[in-house]
Short mmCIF file of C-alpha atoms in Angstrom, two decimals:
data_model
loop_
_atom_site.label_atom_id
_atom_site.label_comp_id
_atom_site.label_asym_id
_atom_site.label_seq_id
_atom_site.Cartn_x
_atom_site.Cartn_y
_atom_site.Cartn_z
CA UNK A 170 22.67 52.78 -54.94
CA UNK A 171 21.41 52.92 -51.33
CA UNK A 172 17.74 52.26 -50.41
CA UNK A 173 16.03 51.14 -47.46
CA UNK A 174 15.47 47.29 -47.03
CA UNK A 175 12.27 48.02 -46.74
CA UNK A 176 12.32 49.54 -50.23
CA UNK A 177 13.91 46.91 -52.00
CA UNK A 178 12.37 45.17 -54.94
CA UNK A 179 11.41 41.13 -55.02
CA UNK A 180 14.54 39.20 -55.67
CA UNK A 181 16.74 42.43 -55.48
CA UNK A 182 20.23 41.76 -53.76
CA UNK A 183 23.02 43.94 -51.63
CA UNK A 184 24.84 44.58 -49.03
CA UNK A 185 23.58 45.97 -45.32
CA UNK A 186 25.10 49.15 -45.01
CA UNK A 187 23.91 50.28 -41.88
CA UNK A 188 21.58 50.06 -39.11
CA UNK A 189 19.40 52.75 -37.15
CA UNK A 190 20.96 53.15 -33.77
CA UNK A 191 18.75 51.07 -30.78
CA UNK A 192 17.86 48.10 -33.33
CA UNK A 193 21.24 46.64 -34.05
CA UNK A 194 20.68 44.36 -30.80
CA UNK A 195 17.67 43.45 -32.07
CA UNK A 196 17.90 42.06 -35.64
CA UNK A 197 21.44 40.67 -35.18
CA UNK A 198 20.26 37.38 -33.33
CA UNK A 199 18.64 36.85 -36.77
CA UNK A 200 22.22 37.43 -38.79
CA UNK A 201 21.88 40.92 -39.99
CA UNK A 202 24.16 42.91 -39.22
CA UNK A 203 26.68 45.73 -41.18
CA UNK A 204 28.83 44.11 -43.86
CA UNK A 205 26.35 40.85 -44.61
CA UNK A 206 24.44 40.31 -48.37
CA UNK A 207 20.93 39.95 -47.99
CA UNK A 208 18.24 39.34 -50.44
CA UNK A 209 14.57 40.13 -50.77
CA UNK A 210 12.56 36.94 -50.94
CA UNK A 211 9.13 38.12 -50.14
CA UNK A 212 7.45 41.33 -50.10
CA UNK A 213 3.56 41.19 -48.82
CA UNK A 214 1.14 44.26 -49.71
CA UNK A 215 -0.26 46.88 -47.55
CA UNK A 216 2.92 46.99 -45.42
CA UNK A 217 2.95 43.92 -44.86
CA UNK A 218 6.07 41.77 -43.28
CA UNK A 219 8.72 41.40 -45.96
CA UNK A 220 10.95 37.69 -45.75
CA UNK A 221 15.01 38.25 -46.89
CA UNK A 222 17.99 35.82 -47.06
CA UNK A 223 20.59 36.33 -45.05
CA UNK A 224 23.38 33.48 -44.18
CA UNK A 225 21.54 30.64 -45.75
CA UNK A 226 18.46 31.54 -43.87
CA UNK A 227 15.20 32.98 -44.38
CA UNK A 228 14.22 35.58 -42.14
CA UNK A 229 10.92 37.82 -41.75
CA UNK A 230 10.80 41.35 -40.40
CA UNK A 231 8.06 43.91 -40.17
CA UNK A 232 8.39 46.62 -42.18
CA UNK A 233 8.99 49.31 -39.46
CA UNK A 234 12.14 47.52 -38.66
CA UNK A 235 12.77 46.91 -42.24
CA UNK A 236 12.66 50.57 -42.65
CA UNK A 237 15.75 51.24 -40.24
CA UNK A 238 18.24 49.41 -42.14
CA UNK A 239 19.97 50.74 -45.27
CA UNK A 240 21.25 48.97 -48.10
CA UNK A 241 23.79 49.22 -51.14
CA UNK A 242 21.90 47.04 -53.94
CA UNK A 243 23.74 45.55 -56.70
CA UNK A 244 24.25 47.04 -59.22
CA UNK B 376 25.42 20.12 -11.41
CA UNK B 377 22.04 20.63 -11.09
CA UNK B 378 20.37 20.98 -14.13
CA UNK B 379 20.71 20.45 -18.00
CA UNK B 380 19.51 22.99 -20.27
CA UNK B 381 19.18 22.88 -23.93
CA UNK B 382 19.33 26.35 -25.27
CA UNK B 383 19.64 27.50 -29.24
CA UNK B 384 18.18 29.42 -31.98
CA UNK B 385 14.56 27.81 -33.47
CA UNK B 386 14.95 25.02 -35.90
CA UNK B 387 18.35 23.55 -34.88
CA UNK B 388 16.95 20.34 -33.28
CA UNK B 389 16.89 21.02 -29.82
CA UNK B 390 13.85 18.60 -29.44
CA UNK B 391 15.46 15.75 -31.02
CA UNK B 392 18.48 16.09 -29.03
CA UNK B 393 15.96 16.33 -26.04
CA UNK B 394 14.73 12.99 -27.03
CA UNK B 395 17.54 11.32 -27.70
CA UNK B 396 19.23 12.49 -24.27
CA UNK B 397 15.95 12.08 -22.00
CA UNK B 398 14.29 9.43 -23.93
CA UNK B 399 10.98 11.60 -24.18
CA UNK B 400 8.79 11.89 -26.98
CA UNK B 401 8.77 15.81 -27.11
CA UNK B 402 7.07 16.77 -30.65
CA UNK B 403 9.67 17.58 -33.45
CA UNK B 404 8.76 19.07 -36.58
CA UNK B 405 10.55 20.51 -38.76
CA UNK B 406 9.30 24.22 -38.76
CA UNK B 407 10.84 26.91 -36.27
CA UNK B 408 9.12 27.73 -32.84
CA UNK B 409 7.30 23.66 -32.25
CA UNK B 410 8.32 24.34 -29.04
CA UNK B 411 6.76 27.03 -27.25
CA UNK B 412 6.98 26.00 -23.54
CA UNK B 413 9.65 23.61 -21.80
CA UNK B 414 9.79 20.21 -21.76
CA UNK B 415 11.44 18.35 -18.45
CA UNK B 416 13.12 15.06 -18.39
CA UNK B 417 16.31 13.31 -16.90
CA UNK B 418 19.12 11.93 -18.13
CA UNK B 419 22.30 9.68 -16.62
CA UNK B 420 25.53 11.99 -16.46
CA UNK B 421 28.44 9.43 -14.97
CA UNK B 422 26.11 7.71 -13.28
CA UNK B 423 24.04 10.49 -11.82
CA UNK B 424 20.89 11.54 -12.47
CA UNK B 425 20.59 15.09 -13.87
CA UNK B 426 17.66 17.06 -14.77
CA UNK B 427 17.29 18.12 -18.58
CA UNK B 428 15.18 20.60 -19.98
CA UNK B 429 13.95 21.62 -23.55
CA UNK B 430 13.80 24.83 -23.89
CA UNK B 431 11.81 26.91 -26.43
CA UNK B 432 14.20 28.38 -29.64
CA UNK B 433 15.33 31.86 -29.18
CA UNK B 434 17.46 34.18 -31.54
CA UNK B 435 19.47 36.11 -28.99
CA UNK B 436 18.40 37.03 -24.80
CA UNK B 437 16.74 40.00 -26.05
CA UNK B 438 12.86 38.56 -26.27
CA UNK B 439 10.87 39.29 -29.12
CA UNK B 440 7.59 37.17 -28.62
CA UNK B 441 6.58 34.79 -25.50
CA UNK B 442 8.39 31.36 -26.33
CA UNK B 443 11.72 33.81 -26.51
CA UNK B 444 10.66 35.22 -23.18
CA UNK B 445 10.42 31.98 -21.43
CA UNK B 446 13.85 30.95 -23.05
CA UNK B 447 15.77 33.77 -21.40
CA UNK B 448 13.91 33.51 -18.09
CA UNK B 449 14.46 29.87 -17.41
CA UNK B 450 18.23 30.56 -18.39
CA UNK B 451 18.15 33.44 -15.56
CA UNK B 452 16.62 31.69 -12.89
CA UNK B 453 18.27 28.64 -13.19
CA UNK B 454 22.08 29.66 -12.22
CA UNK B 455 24.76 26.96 -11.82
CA UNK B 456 23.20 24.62 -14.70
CA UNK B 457 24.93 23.39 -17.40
CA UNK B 458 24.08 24.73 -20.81
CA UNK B 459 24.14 22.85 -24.08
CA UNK B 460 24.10 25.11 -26.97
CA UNK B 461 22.53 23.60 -29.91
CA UNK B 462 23.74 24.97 -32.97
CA UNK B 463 23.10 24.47 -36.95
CA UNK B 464 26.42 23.75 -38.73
CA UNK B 465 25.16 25.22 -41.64
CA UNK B 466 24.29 28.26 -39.86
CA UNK B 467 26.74 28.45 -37.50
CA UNK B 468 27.37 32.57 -37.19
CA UNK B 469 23.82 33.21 -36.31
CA UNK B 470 24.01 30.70 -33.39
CA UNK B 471 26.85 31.81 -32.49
CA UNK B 472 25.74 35.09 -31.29
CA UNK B 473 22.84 33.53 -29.12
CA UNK B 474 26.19 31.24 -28.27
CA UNK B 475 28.40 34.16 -27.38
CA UNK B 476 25.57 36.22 -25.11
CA UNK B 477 25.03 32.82 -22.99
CA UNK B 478 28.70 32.85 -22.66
CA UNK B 479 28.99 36.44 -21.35
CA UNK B 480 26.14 35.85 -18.93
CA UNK B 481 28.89 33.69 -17.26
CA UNK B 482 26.93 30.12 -17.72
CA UNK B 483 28.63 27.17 -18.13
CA UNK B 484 28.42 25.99 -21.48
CA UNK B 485 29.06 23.43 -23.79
CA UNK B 486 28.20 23.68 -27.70
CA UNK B 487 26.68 21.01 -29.47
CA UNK B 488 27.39 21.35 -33.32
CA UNK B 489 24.20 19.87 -35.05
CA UNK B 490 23.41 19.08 -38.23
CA UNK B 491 26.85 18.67 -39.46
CA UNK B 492 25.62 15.78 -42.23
CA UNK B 493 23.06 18.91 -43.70
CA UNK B 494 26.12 21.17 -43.56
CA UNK B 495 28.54 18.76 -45.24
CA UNK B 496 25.66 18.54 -48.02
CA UNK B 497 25.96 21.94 -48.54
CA UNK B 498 29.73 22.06 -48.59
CA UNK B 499 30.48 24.01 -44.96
CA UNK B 500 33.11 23.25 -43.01
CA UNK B 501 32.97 23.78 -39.74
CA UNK B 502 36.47 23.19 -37.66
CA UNK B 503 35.22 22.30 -34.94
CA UNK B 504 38.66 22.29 -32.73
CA UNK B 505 39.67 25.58 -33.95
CA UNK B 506 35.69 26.97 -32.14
CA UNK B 507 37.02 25.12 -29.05
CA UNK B 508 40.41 26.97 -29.43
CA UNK B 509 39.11 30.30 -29.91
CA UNK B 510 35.46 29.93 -27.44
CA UNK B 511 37.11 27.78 -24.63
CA UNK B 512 34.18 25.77 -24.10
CA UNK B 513 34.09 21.52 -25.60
CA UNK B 514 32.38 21.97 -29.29
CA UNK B 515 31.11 18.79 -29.96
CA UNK B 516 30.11 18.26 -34.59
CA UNK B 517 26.82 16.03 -34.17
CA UNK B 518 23.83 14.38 -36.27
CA UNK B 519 21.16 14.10 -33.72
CA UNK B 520 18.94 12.35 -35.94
CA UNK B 521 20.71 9.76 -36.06
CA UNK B 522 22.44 9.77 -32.91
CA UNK B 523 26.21 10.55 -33.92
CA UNK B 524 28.41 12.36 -31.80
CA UNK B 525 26.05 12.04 -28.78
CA UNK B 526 28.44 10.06 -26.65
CA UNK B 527 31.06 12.43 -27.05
CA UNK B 528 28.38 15.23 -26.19
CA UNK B 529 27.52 13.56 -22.67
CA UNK B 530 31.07 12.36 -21.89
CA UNK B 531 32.30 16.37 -22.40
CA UNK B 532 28.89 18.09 -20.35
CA UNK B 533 30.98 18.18 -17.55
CA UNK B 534 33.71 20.20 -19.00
CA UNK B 535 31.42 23.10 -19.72
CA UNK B 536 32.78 25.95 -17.58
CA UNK B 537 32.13 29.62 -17.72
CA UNK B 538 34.57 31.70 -19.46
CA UNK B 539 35.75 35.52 -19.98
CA UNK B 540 34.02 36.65 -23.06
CA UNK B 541 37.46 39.21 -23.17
CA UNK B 542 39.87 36.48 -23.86
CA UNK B 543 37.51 35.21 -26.80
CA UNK B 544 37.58 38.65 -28.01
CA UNK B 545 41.47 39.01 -27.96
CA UNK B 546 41.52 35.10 -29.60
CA UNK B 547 39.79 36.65 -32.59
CA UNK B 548 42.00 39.47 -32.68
CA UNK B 549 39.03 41.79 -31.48
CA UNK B 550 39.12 44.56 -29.43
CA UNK B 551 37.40 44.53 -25.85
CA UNK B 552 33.96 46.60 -24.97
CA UNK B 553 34.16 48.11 -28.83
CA UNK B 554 33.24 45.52 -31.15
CA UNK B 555 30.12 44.45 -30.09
CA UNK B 556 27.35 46.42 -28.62
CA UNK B 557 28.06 49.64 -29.64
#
């Protein structure tokens, strides 16, 4: 199933699937990019910031930019 | 050579590789962004005194917030220094992209592979010789924290040079202007 990172439940896992045109550039200094398994580590209220794994590293992104990037979740 | 810059992603020891090479005392911790502005200090190179400078942990030369922003303009207004790459073994394809857009800016670089004991502990391999193969630019595995590998890290500055990003591209079996930045 596909679903926005920003969507994805605590501790939910998959694989990046794509990434809104204009913000590739600027989440792939971080490791995210198409193809890569990321998990959701932390998800703060209120739209708040949400923290996933990606490469053996912790990352945070707001949830605007969370919203542009889709992802297949297991199963 | 002019100057010696130390350039990598937050949290990959910069600093301590800053103090080890200058002999400062710049604050280390270990939590990303402790350095927000540069530090200066100098260092012996074959007997001649180079400048070194610390310079704040940025993901890629796109800036997100102001430590990134003085990152990528102290890499743009100093042209013709040297830069050392700092790396985390254990992370090494998210360095290497800051890595790779430092090499396509046409700077002279030369990487420093740190943290190879934490990456060893986690069971990564990096082959170091095969980077060098395929980047073109001295890769150097190191511990700064406890000083190993940082001979062979000063001894090899000086065979930084700039490369074409192209023939990395074809020695990865990529294809030119369509892989990346699309």
């Amino acid at each position: 199933m596909e679903k926005k990172l920003s969507e994805m439940d605590y501790e939910e896992e998959g694989t990046i699937k794509g990434i809104e045109k204009g913000f590739r550039e600027k989440v792939a200094g971080m490791g995210i990019r198409e193809g890569k398994e990321v998990k959701m580590m932390t998800k703060q209220p209120i739209k708040g910031p949400v923290v996933v794994e990606v490469g053996r590293s912790n990352t945070s992104l707001g949830m605007g930019l969370a919203a542009k990037i889709l992802v297949e979740v297991k199963r | 050579m002019s100057k010696v810059l130390l350039m990598g992603q937050s949290n990959v020891g910069k600093s301590v590789l800053f103090n080890r090479l200058a002999g400062a005392r710049a604050t280390v911790s270990n939590y990303p962004g402790t350095t927000v502005d540069f530090d200066k200090g100098r260092m012996r190179i074959e007997g001649q005194d180079v400048e070194i400078v610390d310079i704040p942990g940025s993901f890629s030369l796109e800036p997100k917030d102001r430590a990134e922003e003085v990152a990528v303009k102290m890499l743009e207004e100093t042209k013709g220094a040297t830069v050392v790459c700092v790396i985390d073994s254990s992370k090494v394809e998210r360095g290497l992209y800051l890595a790779l857009e430092i090499i396509e800016k046409r700077h002279s670089v030369i990487i420093a592979l740190n943290m190879a004991d934490v990456a060893k502990d986690a069971n990564i391999n990096v082959d170091a010789e095969r980077l060098e193969e395929i980047l073109g630019v001295p890769v150097v595995p190191m511990v700064a924290t406890r000083g190993e590998g940082l001979k062979e890290l000063v001894s090899r500055i000086r065979e930084a040079v700039p490369v074409e990003i192209e023939g990395i591209i074809k020695n990865v079996g990529g294809k030119s202007g369509t892989s990346s930045h699309s």
